mmCIF file of C-alpha atoms and ligand atoms in Angstrom:
data_model
loop_
_atom_site.group_PDB
_atom_site.id
_atom_site.type_symbol
_atom_site.label_atom_id
_atom_site.label_comp_id
_atom_site.label_asym_id
_atom_site.label_seq_id
_atom_site.Cartn_x
_atom_site.Cartn_y
_atom_site.Cartn_z
ATOM 1 C CA MET A 163 97.667 31.365 60.002
ATOM 2 C CA THR A 164 99.519 28.503 61.678
ATOM 3 C CA ASP A 165 103.106 29.625 61.098
ATOM 4 C CA GLY A 166 103.682 30.470 64.743
ATOM 5 C CA PHE A 167 102.762 27.018 66.013
ATOM 6 C CA ARG A 168 104.663 25.220 63.299
ATOM 7 C CA ALA A 169 107.804 27.270 63.917
ATOM 8 C CA VAL A 170 107.655 26.495 67.646
ATOM 9 C CA TYR A 171 106.559 22.854 67.681
ATOM 10 C CA GLY A 172 107.406 21.641 64.181
ATOM 11 C CA THR A 173 103.917 20.291 63.441
ATOM 12 C CA ALA A 174 100.480 21.648 62.573
ATOM 13 C CA PRO A 175 97.953 22.486 65.310
ATOM 14 C CA ASP A 176 94.617 20.678 65.608
ATOM 15 C CA GLY A 177 92.761 23.976 65.697
ATOM 16 C CA VAL A 178 92.836 27.714 66.332
ATOM 17 C CA TRP A 179 90.705 29.553 68.880
ATOM 18 C CA GLU A 180 90.578 33.142 70.066
ATOM 19 C CA ALA A 181 89.205 35.101 72.988
ATOM 20 C CA PRO A 182 88.875 38.894 73.250
ATOM 21 C CA GLY A 183 89.938 41.519 75.737
ATOM 22 C CA ARG A 184 87.218 43.832 77.031
ATOM 23 C CA VAL A 185 86.333 47.308 78.168
ATOM 24 C CA ASN A 186 83.724 47.800 80.806
ATOM 25 C CA LEU A 187 81.144 50.412 79.831
ATOM 26 C CA ILE A 188 79.843 50.847 83.377
ATOM 27 C CA GLY A 189 79.757 48.893 86.650
ATOM 28 C CA GLU A 190 83.284 49.078 88.079
ATOM 29 C CA HIS A 191 84.464 47.276 91.221
ATOM 30 C CA THR A 192 80.976 45.808 91.517
ATOM 31 C CA ASP A 193 81.697 42.269 90.299
ATOM 32 C CA TYR A 194 83.196 41.091 93.602
ATOM 33 C CA ASN A 195 80.204 42.629 95.386
ATOM 34 C CA ASP A 196 77.622 40.454 93.589
ATOM 35 C CA GLY A 197 76.760 43.588 91.585
ATOM 36 C CA LEU A 198 75.921 44.678 88.041
ATOM 37 C CA VAL A 199 78.382 45.193 85.196
ATOM 38 C CA MET A 200 78.190 45.981 81.495
ATOM 39 C CA PRO A 201 81.340 45.092 79.552
ATOM 40 C CA LEU A 202 81.829 44.748 75.808
ATOM 41 C CA ALA A 203 84.382 42.612 73.993
ATOM 42 C CA LEU A 204 87.168 44.331 72.093
ATOM 43 C CA PRO A 205 88.072 43.340 68.538
ATOM 44 C CA GLN A 206 91.571 42.652 69.936
ATOM 45 C CA THR A 207 92.005 39.000 70.897
ATOM 46 C CA CYS A 208 94.351 36.401 72.278
ATOM 47 C CA ARG A 209 94.663 33.727 69.607
ATOM 48 C CA VAL A 210 95.810 30.223 70.437
ATOM 49 C CA GLU A 211 96.891 27.487 68.096
ATOM 50 C CA ALA A 212 96.501 24.206 69.908
ATOM 51 C CA ALA A 213 97.183 20.497 69.547
ATOM 52 C CA ARG A 214 96.090 17.720 71.874
ATOM 53 C CA ARG A 215 98.717 15.479 73.477
ATOM 54 C CA ASP A 216 97.926 12.197 75.111
ATOM 55 C CA ASP A 217 101.088 11.945 77.243
ATOM 56 C CA GLY A 218 100.007 14.523 79.847
ATOM 57 C CA VAL A 219 102.651 17.045 78.808
ATOM 58 C CA LEU A 220 101.576 20.690 78.640
ATOM 59 C CA ARG A 221 103.751 22.933 76.510
ATOM 60 C CA LEU A 222 103.145 26.684 76.516
ATOM 61 C CA HIS A 223 104.602 29.330 74.253
ATOM 62 C CA SER A 224 103.670 32.956 73.708
ATOM 63 C CA SER A 225 105.039 35.259 71.048
ATOM 64 C CA ASP A 226 104.452 38.043 73.604
ATOM 65 C CA ALA A 227 106.619 36.547 76.360
ATOM 66 C CA HIS A 228 110.338 35.865 76.702
ATOM 67 C CA GLY A 229 111.751 32.581 77.830
ATOM 68 C CA GLY A 230 110.764 30.144 75.092
ATOM 69 C CA VAL A 231 108.633 27.063 75.547
ATOM 70 C CA ILE A 232 107.513 26.208 79.080
ATOM 71 C CA GLU A 233 107.001 22.505 79.658
ATOM 72 C CA LEU A 234 104.921 21.150 82.537
ATOM 73 C CA HIS A 235 103.100 17.934 83.309
ATOM 74 C CA VAL A 236 99.380 18.158 84.013
ATOM 75 C CA ASP A 237 99.637 15.666 86.892
ATOM 76 C CA VAL A 238 101.822 17.952 88.989
ATOM 77 C CA LEU A 239 100.043 21.262 88.410
ATOM 78 C CA SER A 240 99.400 22.783 91.792
ATOM 79 C CA PRO A 241 98.949 26.341 93.008
ATOM 80 C CA ALA A 242 101.498 25.716 95.728
ATOM 81 C CA THR A 243 104.207 23.886 93.808
ATOM 82 C CA PRO A 244 107.093 26.011 92.531
ATOM 83 C CA GLY A 245 107.929 25.380 88.898
ATOM 84 C CA THR A 246 104.417 24.270 87.981
ATOM 85 C CA GLY A 247 103.403 27.717 86.871
ATOM 86 C CA GLY A 248 101.456 28.307 90.042
ATOM 87 C CA ASP A 249 104.265 29.986 91.921
ATOM 88 C CA ARG A 250 102.992 33.395 90.851
ATOM 89 C CA GLY A 251 106.161 34.040 88.905
ATOM 90 C CA GLY A 252 105.156 34.351 85.321
ATOM 91 C CA TRP A 253 102.644 34.403 82.545
ATOM 92 C CA ALA A 254 102.366 30.603 82.349
ATOM 93 C CA ALA A 255 100.376 30.629 85.601
ATOM 94 C CA TYR A 256 97.326 31.805 83.623
ATOM 95 C CA PRO A 257 97.091 28.999 81.048
ATOM 96 C CA ALA A 258 98.511 26.377 83.454
ATOM 97 C CA GLY A 259 95.944 27.560 86.007
ATOM 98 C CA VAL A 260 93.153 26.930 83.517
ATOM 99 C CA VAL A 261 94.304 23.347 82.967
ATOM 100 C CA TRP A 262 94.514 22.920 86.751
ATOM 101 C CA ALA A 263 91.026 24.410 87.278
ATOM 102 C CA LEU A 264 89.469 22.167 84.612
ATOM 103 C CA ARG A 265 91.073 19.074 86.103
ATOM 104 C CA ALA A 266 90.181 20.126 89.646
ATOM 105 C CA ALA A 267 86.565 20.291 88.462
ATOM 106 C CA GLY A 268 86.838 16.641 87.450
ATOM 107 C CA LEU A 269 87.033 17.232 83.704
ATOM 108 C CA GLN A 270 89.017 14.825 81.564
ATOM 109 C CA VAL A 271 91.761 17.118 80.293
ATOM 110 C CA GLY A 272 95.234 15.887 79.439
ATOM 111 C CA GLY A 273 98.211 17.532 77.796
ATOM 112 C CA ALA A 274 98.413 20.011 74.942
ATOM 113 C CA ASP A 275 100.795 22.117 72.908
ATOM 114 C CA LEU A 276 99.657 25.727 72.925
ATOM 115 C CA HIS A 277 101.026 28.744 71.080
ATOM 116 C CA PHE A 278 99.577 32.178 71.894
ATOM 117 C CA GLU A 279 99.632 35.420 69.960
ATOM 118 C CA SER A 280 97.709 38.348 71.393
ATOM 119 C CA SER A 281 96.688 41.758 70.095
ATOM 120 C CA VAL A 282 95.275 42.760 73.489
ATOM 121 C CA PRO A 283 97.660 45.229 75.146
ATOM 122 C CA THR A 284 98.912 43.621 78.381
ATOM 123 C CA GLY A 285 98.574 45.341 81.729
ATOM 124 C CA ALA A 286 96.448 48.109 80.181
ATOM 125 C CA GLY A 287 93.257 47.307 82.060
ATOM 126 C CA LEU A 288 91.854 45.634 78.929
ATOM 127 C CA SER A 289 91.915 42.098 80.346
ATOM 128 C CA SER A 290 94.694 40.446 78.418
ATOM 129 C CA SER A 291 94.871 37.959 81.302
ATOM 130 C CA ALA A 292 91.219 36.924 80.911
ATOM 131 C CA ALA A 293 91.701 36.691 77.126
ATOM 132 C CA LEU A 294 94.669 34.364 77.694
ATOM 133 C CA GLU A 295 92.704 32.196 80.124
ATOM 134 C CA VAL A 296 89.526 31.998 78.087
ATOM 135 C CA ALA A 297 91.476 31.267 74.884
ATOM 136 C CA THR A 298 93.134 28.387 76.734
ATOM 137 C CA ALA A 299 89.817 27.114 78.066
ATOM 138 C CA VAL A 300 87.931 27.219 74.759
ATOM 139 C CA ALA A 301 90.834 25.442 73.055
ATOM 140 C CA LEU A 302 90.852 22.653 75.664
ATOM 141 C CA ASN A 303 87.062 22.515 75.533
ATOM 142 C CA GLY A 304 87.374 21.853 71.797
ATOM 143 C CA LEU A 305 90.409 19.539 71.895
ATOM 144 C CA TYR A 306 88.885 17.335 74.614
ATOM 145 C CA GLY A 307 85.242 17.641 73.566
ATOM 146 C CA LEU A 308 84.210 18.842 77.031
ATOM 147 C CA GLY A 309 81.010 20.556 75.875
ATOM 148 C CA LEU A 310 81.342 23.293 78.486
ATOM 149 C CA GLU A 311 78.901 26.176 78.462
ATOM 150 C CA ARG A 312 80.349 29.632 78.178
ATOM 151 C CA HIS A 313 79.518 30.829 81.661
ATOM 152 C CA ARG A 314 81.087 27.669 83.073
ATOM 153 C CA ILE A 315 84.258 28.347 81.105
ATOM 154 C CA ALA A 316 84.308 31.858 82.576
ATOM 155 C CA GLY A 317 83.877 30.527 86.105
ATOM 156 C CA LEU A 318 86.717 28.045 85.739
ATOM 157 C CA CYS A 319 88.986 30.740 84.286
ATOM 158 C CA THR A 320 88.182 33.026 87.213
ATOM 159 C CA ARG A 321 89.105 30.201 89.558
ATOM 160 C CA ALA A 322 92.414 29.817 87.685
ATOM 161 C CA GLU A 323 93.215 33.515 88.078
ATOM 162 C CA ASN A 324 92.127 33.652 91.755
ATOM 163 C CA ASP A 325 93.505 30.405 93.081
ATOM 164 C CA PHE A 326 96.352 29.530 90.742
ATOM 165 C CA ALA A 327 97.743 32.857 89.521
ATOM 166 C CA GLY A 328 96.862 34.458 92.872
ATOM 167 C CA VAL A 329 94.970 37.489 91.522
ATOM 168 C CA PRO A 330 91.766 38.225 93.503
ATOM 169 C CA CYS A 331 89.705 39.415 90.498
ATOM 170 C CA GLY A 332 85.922 39.112 90.151
ATOM 171 C CA VAL A 333 84.117 37.238 87.413
ATOM 172 C CA MET A 334 83.469 40.095 84.969
ATOM 173 C CA ASP A 335 86.542 39.889 82.746
ATOM 174 C CA GLN A 336 86.248 36.180 82.061
ATOM 175 C CA MET A 337 82.476 36.424 81.556
ATOM 176 C CA ALA A 338 83.004 39.254 79.073
ATOM 177 C CA SER A 339 85.638 37.359 77.098
ATOM 178 C CA ALA A 340 83.579 34.156 77.060
ATOM 179 C CA CYS A 341 80.013 35.458 76.686
ATOM 180 C CA CYS A 342 80.001 38.791 74.803
ATOM 181 C CA THR A 343 78.550 38.966 71.294
ATOM 182 C CA ALA A 344 79.382 41.347 68.446
ATOM 183 C CA GLY A 345 77.382 44.567 68.396
ATOM 184 C CA HIS A 346 76.277 44.198 72.015
ATOM 185 C CA ALA A 347 77.254 45.131 75.524
ATOM 186 C CA LEU A 348 76.770 42.343 78.059
ATOM 187 C CA TYR A 349 74.463 43.274 80.918
ATOM 188 C CA LEU A 350 75.536 40.874 83.639
ATOM 189 C CA ASP A 351 74.272 40.348 87.143
ATOM 190 C CA THR A 352 77.249 38.806 88.917
ATOM 191 C CA ARG A 353 75.042 37.561 91.783
ATOM 192 C CA ASP A 354 73.484 34.785 89.697
ATOM 193 C CA LEU A 355 75.198 35.303 86.311
ATOM 194 C CA ALA A 356 71.851 36.351 84.757
ATOM 195 C CA ARG A 357 72.685 38.221 81.584
ATOM 196 C CA ARG A 358 71.304 39.969 78.557
ATOM 197 C CA GLN A 359 72.919 41.039 75.293
ATOM 198 C CA VAL A 360 72.168 44.735 74.890
ATOM 199 C CA PRO A 361 72.412 46.129 71.340
ATOM 200 C CA LEU A 362 75.070 48.834 71.162
ATOM 201 C CA ASP A 363 75.164 50.153 67.620
ATOM 202 C CA LEU A 364 77.145 53.324 68.232
ATOM 203 C CA ALA A 365 77.656 54.175 64.564
ATOM 204 C CA ALA A 366 73.911 54.125 63.853
ATOM 205 C CA GLN A 367 73.484 56.822 66.494
ATOM 206 C CA GLY A 368 76.370 58.930 65.219
ATOM 207 C CA LEU A 369 78.543 58.014 68.199
ATOM 208 C CA ARG A 370 82.010 56.582 68.776
ATOM 209 C CA LEU A 371 83.629 54.924 71.753
ATOM 210 C CA LEU A 372 87.294 55.763 72.268
ATOM 211 C CA VAL A 373 89.666 53.760 74.411
ATOM 212 C CA VAL A 374 92.595 55.673 75.869
ATOM 213 C CA ASP A 375 95.406 53.494 77.166
ATOM 214 C CA THR A 376 97.373 55.765 79.498
ATOM 215 C CA ARG A 377 100.309 53.316 79.322
ATOM 216 C CA VAL A 378 100.905 53.711 83.020
ATOM 217 C CA LYS A 379 100.379 51.069 85.665
ATOM 218 C CA HIS A 380 101.006 52.319 89.181
ATOM 219 C CA ALA A 381 102.592 49.778 91.478
ATOM 220 C CA LEU A 382 100.155 50.293 94.346
ATOM 221 C CA GLY A 383 97.321 48.923 92.210
ATOM 222 C CA ASP A 384 97.456 45.242 93.188
ATOM 223 C CA GLY A 385 97.525 45.789 96.950
ATOM 224 C CA ALA A 386 94.879 48.493 96.731
ATOM 225 C CA TYR A 387 92.529 46.191 94.823
ATOM 226 C CA ALA A 388 92.727 43.526 97.529
ATOM 227 C CA GLU A 389 92.300 46.209 100.189
ATOM 228 C CA ARG A 390 89.169 47.662 98.537
ATOM 229 C CA ARG A 391 87.766 44.198 98.149
ATOM 230 C CA SER A 392 88.258 43.312 101.799
ATOM 231 C CA GLY A 393 86.873 46.735 102.795
ATOM 232 C CA CYS A 394 83.676 45.958 100.886
ATOM 233 C CA GLU A 395 83.436 42.559 102.577
ATOM 234 C CA ARG A 396 83.896 44.129 106.032
ATOM 235 C CA ALA A 397 81.242 46.743 105.273
ATOM 236 C CA ALA A 398 78.768 44.077 104.144
ATOM 237 C CA ALA A 399 79.426 42.050 107.310
ATOM 238 C CA ARG A 400 78.845 45.095 109.538
ATOM 239 C CA LEU A 401 75.617 45.856 107.686
ATOM 240 C CA GLY A 402 74.532 42.264 108.156
ATOM 241 C CA VAL A 403 74.207 41.448 104.447
ATOM 242 C CA PRO A 404 76.000 38.760 102.393
ATOM 243 C CA SER A 405 77.296 41.382 99.943
ATOM 244 C CA LEU A 406 76.945 45.105 99.222
ATOM 245 C CA ARG A 407 74.619 44.178 96.368
ATOM 246 C CA GLU A 408 71.956 43.619 99.018
ATOM 247 C CA VAL A 409 71.974 47.298 99.980
ATOM 248 C CA PRO A 410 69.199 48.887 97.865
ATOM 249 C CA TYR A 411 69.906 52.315 96.410
ATOM 250 C CA GLY A 412 66.959 53.785 98.311
ATOM 251 C CA GLU A 413 68.412 52.583 101.595
ATOM 252 C CA LEU A 414 71.879 53.991 101.037
ATOM 253 C CA PRO A 415 71.517 56.952 103.465
ATOM 254 C CA SER A 416 70.414 54.758 106.340
ATOM 255 C CA ALA A 417 73.097 52.151 105.573
ATOM 256 C CA LEU A 418 75.752 54.869 105.673
ATOM 257 C CA ARG A 419 74.414 56.135 109.019
ATOM 258 C CA ARG A 420 74.578 52.634 110.455
ATOM 259 C CA LEU A 421 78.236 52.181 109.491
ATOM 260 C CA GLU A 422 80.360 53.360 112.393
ATOM 261 C CA ASP A 423 83.650 52.964 110.542
ATOM 262 C CA GLU A 424 83.785 56.180 108.507
ATOM 263 C CA ALA A 425 86.476 54.795 106.208
ATOM 264 C CA LEU A 426 84.054 52.186 104.896
ATOM 265 C CA ARG A 427 81.277 54.637 104.007
ATOM 266 C CA PRO A 428 82.692 55.860 100.685
ATOM 267 C CA LEU A 429 83.275 52.265 99.557
ATOM 268 C CA VAL A 430 79.625 51.441 100.177
ATOM 269 C CA ARG A 431 78.499 54.657 98.504
ATOM 270 C CA HIS A 432 80.474 53.821 95.374
ATOM 271 C CA VAL A 433 79.234 50.245 95.040
ATOM 272 C CA VAL A 434 75.585 51.086 95.677
ATOM 273 C CA THR A 435 75.506 54.130 93.377
ATOM 274 C CA GLU A 436 77.492 52.260 90.705
ATOM 275 C CA ASN A 437 74.880 49.490 90.596
ATOM 276 C CA GLU A 438 72.268 52.205 90.146
ATOM 277 C CA ARG A 439 74.316 53.722 87.300
ATOM 278 C CA VAL A 440 74.336 50.364 85.518
ATOM 279 C CA GLU A 441 70.550 50.183 85.824
ATOM 280 C CA ARG A 442 70.226 53.739 84.561
ATOM 281 C CA THR A 443 72.511 52.953 81.614
ATOM 282 C CA ILE A 444 70.384 49.946 80.678
ATOM 283 C CA ARG A 445 67.252 52.085 80.693
ATOM 284 C CA LEU A 446 68.930 54.695 78.476
ATOM 285 C CA LEU A 447 70.205 52.083 76.016
ATOM 286 C CA ASP A 448 66.811 50.365 75.880
ATOM 287 C CA ALA A 449 65.226 53.754 75.153
ATOM 288 C CA GLY A 450 67.727 54.445 72.359
ATOM 289 C CA GLU A 451 69.199 57.391 74.273
ATOM 290 C CA THR A 452 72.788 56.247 74.034
ATOM 291 C CA HIS A 453 74.199 59.772 73.985
ATOM 292 C CA SER A 454 72.750 60.312 77.482
ATOM 293 C CA VAL A 455 75.000 57.538 78.815
ATOM 294 C CA GLY A 456 77.897 60.019 78.573
ATOM 295 C CA PRO A 457 77.133 61.931 81.799
ATOM 296 C CA VAL A 458 76.566 58.619 83.630
ATOM 297 C CA LEU A 459 80.111 57.585 82.690
ATOM 298 C CA THR A 460 81.533 60.832 84.022
ATOM 299 C CA GLU A 461 79.519 60.488 87.211
ATOM 300 C CA GLY A 462 80.892 56.955 87.639
ATOM 301 C CA HIS A 463 84.404 58.288 87.208
ATOM 302 C CA ALA A 464 83.905 60.863 89.956
ATOM 303 C CA SER A 465 82.693 58.099 92.261
ATOM 304 C CA LEU A 466 85.729 55.908 91.486
ATOM 305 C CA ARG A 467 88.036 58.900 91.967
ATOM 306 C CA ASP A 468 86.544 60.433 95.109
ATOM 307 C CA ASP A 469 84.784 57.588 96.930
ATOM 308 C CA PHE A 470 86.494 54.397 95.840
ATOM 309 C CA ARG A 471 89.829 56.186 95.271
ATOM 310 C CA VAL A 472 91.180 53.936 92.524
ATOM 311 C CA SER A 473 91.867 56.567 89.860
ATOM 312 C CA CYS A 474 95.142 58.386 89.223
ATOM 313 C CA SER A 475 96.193 61.701 87.696
ATOM 314 C CA GLU A 476 96.567 60.260 84.187
ATOM 315 C CA LEU A 477 93.056 58.747 84.185
ATOM 316 C CA ASP A 478 91.599 61.936 85.656
ATOM 317 C CA LEU A 479 93.315 63.911 82.918
ATOM 318 C CA VAL A 480 91.735 61.767 80.183
ATOM 319 C CA VAL A 481 88.304 62.466 81.632
ATOM 320 C CA GLU A 482 88.921 66.191 82.146
ATOM 321 C CA ALA A 483 90.503 66.782 78.742
ATOM 322 C CA SER A 484 87.830 64.759 76.929
ATOM 323 C CA ASN A 485 84.918 66.481 78.569
ATOM 324 C CA ALA A 486 86.527 69.915 78.137
ATOM 325 C CA SER A 487 86.856 69.269 74.406
ATOM 326 C CA GLY A 488 83.278 68.210 73.755
ATOM 327 C CA ALA A 489 83.048 64.511 74.702
ATOM 328 C CA LEU A 490 79.664 63.278 75.946
ATOM 329 C CA GLY A 491 81.321 61.612 78.922
ATOM 330 C CA ALA A 492 84.308 59.556 80.019
ATOM 331 C CA ARG A 493 85.567 57.348 82.796
ATOM 332 C CA MET A 494 88.349 55.007 83.818
ATOM 333 C CA THR A 495 87.644 51.371 82.982
ATOM 334 C CA GLY A 496 89.064 48.297 84.712
ATOM 335 C CA GLY A 497 90.681 48.161 88.127
ATOM 336 C CA GLY A 498 92.267 51.612 88.045
ATOM 337 C CA PHE A 499 95.646 53.044 89.136
ATOM 338 C CA GLY A 500 96.541 53.406 85.472
ATOM 339 C CA GLY A 501 95.399 51.343 82.532
ATOM 340 C CA SER A 502 92.679 52.650 80.282
ATOM 341 C CA ALA A 503 89.751 55.044 80.128
ATOM 342 C CA ILE A 504 86.788 55.114 77.763
ATOM 343 C CA VAL A 505 85.357 58.211 76.131
ATOM 344 C CA LEU A 506 81.932 58.496 74.485
ATOM 345 C CA VAL A 507 81.913 61.085 71.690
ATOM 346 C CA ARG A 508 79.807 62.239 68.782
ATOM 347 C CA ALA A 509 81.383 60.904 65.575
ATOM 348 C CA GLU A 510 82.280 64.367 64.312
ATOM 349 C CA THR A 511 84.272 65.224 67.446
ATOM 350 C CA ALA A 512 86.133 61.889 67.799
ATOM 351 C CA GLU A 513 89.288 63.193 66.201
ATOM 352 C CA SER A 514 89.424 66.515 68.020
ATOM 353 C CA VAL A 515 88.754 64.889 71.392
ATOM 354 C CA ALA A 516 91.513 62.321 70.795
ATOM 355 C CA LYS A 517 93.850 65.159 69.845
ATOM 356 C CA ALA A 518 92.931 67.181 72.935
ATOM 357 C CA VAL A 519 93.687 64.205 75.208
ATOM 358 C CA THR A 520 97.032 63.590 73.530
ATOM 359 C CA GLU A 521 97.951 67.259 73.823
ATOM 360 C CA ALA A 522 96.915 67.390 77.476
ATOM 361 C CA PHE A 523 99.218 64.436 78.159
ATOM 362 C CA ALA A 524 102.094 66.172 76.388
ATOM 363 C CA SER A 525 101.536 69.387 78.366
ATOM 364 C CA ALA A 526 101.476 67.455 81.632
ATOM 365 C CA GLY A 527 104.748 65.716 80.713
ATOM 366 C CA HIS A 528 103.118 62.261 80.510
ATOM 367 C CA ARG A 529 104.060 59.584 78.012
ATOM 368 C CA GLU A 530 101.906 59.682 74.872
ATOM 369 C CA PRO A 531 98.698 57.673 75.391
ATOM 370 C CA ARG A 532 97.400 55.139 72.892
ATOM 371 C CA VAL A 533 93.986 56.208 71.643
ATOM 372 C CA PHE A 534 91.810 53.959 69.507
ATOM 373 C CA GLU A 535 88.172 53.647 68.544
ATOM 374 C CA THR A 536 86.352 50.477 69.393
ATOM 375 C CA VAL A 537 83.141 48.619 68.618
ATOM 376 C CA PRO A 538 81.684 45.635 70.500
ATOM 377 C CA GLY A 539 83.334 42.508 69.094
ATOM 378 C CA PRO A 540 82.431 38.823 69.445
ATOM 379 C CA GLY A 541 83.277 36.633 72.431
ATOM 380 C CA ALA A 542 85.557 33.589 72.422
ATOM 381 C CA ARG A 543 85.279 31.337 69.362
ATOM 382 C CA ARG A 544 86.917 28.682 67.238
ATOM 383 C CA VAL A 545 88.656 30.295 64.283
ATOM 384 C CA THR A 546 89.587 27.366 62.083
ATOM 385 C CA GLU A 547 90.084 23.622 62.131
ATOM 386 C CA ALA A 548 93.842 23.870 61.517
HETATM 387 P P1 ADP B 24 95.356 42.989 82.045
HETATM 388 O O1 ADP B 24 94.578 41.735 82.225
HETATM 389 O O2 ADP B 24 94.540 44.208 82.324
HETATM 390 O O3 ADP B 24 96.029 43.108 80.721
HETATM 391 P P2 ADP B 24 96.903 41.807 84.109
HETATM 392 O O4 ADP B 24 98.013 42.311 84.977
HETATM 393 O O5 ADP B 24 95.722 41.223 84.754
HETATM 394 O O6 ADP B 24 96.510 42.988 83.136
HETATM 395 O O7 ADP B 24 97.465 40.687 83.136
HETATM 396 C C1 ADP B 24 98.641 40.926 82.382
HETATM 397 C C2 ADP B 24 99.531 39.679 82.454
HETATM 398 O O8 ADP B 24 98.891 38.606 81.748
HETATM 399 C C3 ADP B 24 100.846 39.863 81.775
HETATM 400 O O9 ADP B 24 101.797 40.423 82.657
HETATM 401 C C4 ADP B 24 101.205 38.429 81.409
HETATM 402 O O10 ADP B 24 101.726 37.735 82.542
HETATM 403 C C5 ADP B 24 99.865 37.820 81.097
HETATM 404 N N1 ADP B 24 99.559 37.845 79.653
HETATM 405 C C6 ADP B 24 98.488 38.412 79.056
HETATM 406 N N2 ADP B 24 98.493 38.175 77.721
HETATM 407 C C7 ADP B 24 99.586 37.429 77.476
HETATM 408 C C8 ADP B 24 100.163 36.848 76.299
HETATM 409 N N3 ADP B 24 99.585 36.988 75.094
HETATM 410 N N4 ADP B 24 101.306 36.160 76.438
HETATM 411 C C9 ADP B 24 101.887 35.993 77.634
HETATM 412 N N5 ADP B 24 101.401 36.501 78.759
HETATM 413 C C10 ADP B 24 100.280 37.223 78.703
HETATM 414 MG MG1 MG B 25 93.755 41.019 84.072
#
């Protein structure tokens, strides 16, 4: 269990923690609009073996990254200082950013030796970055006895990713990794972080959830994310509301009429209808009609493809091929422009749907996708004392 740490640092760690990746069932591109989301944690996690150091030195090592041990000093961590991990160059910006965010919040955090090993695919839209951050934060929370609540950990990790690593993500991924529980989807209102654990026992209802990692990541994704985000902020300002969350579904037609800039209308339409789809999904899950969530997923995909325009041909193909071969519904999950899609299927068709997607990719000349079944796993946790 602790071989990795010992091989790197020559001693035993003080403890082992892990934090999961996530898929988002529904509620995409709503988290930076104060909207509704419903992620679930994956069984795949980022595991960290960690030891406290009292000399202020922070050493970082990942079995998934090249370049060996990165050594920093907590006193000089700064988003603007090259060589402190905050120069947007490499993976260390995520864990170093967490240490910076904790200290910037006035928490008494010193140095540490950290060794990471992750089973979350990176860059696949499954939030390996949030898993890395939250694993770091729960380890430091334990090592330094900070007593931080989970939603606070998520907030500090989001700050690390936004302000230190320079990625303008919303709060969903970190909240999912920190706050999800096994067997549940997390219904989260990002406006006030109100949340509810919603039972999602797919097997009991004869259902399966497939994740399809397209293994593509189109380069335009990062710029497009920031552009969509600022478009939503402009639209809210023109409508005279603090965020698009404040546009009720029933008032969508009049809001669209009031927006003179035609380019902003589809963005508003996506966000407002997506919040409504989350509410509809909750009602279906509460009523035990999980199979009826399928068409809501597919509807959400169409909105992301046509209105928000963050899909790509590979993601569209997953949805088309799944639905054509008997899936209940499917959609892209995560930011888009590649990454992963989710597919809701009846148990007896899981295999044939997965096969149909793989064959469709082969026919289209795409690289073979990675298809796996998932169930809602637990959120971040301590694994062992040492
Ligand atoms: P996603 O979060 O969807 O996987 P991102 O682009 O947000 O995609 O984050 C991926 C980046 O996070 C990687 O390029 C790497 O810098 C960092 N990362 C994630 N997990 C690890 C890990 N276990 N070891 C080192 N770096 C990691
Ligand atoms: Mg990420």
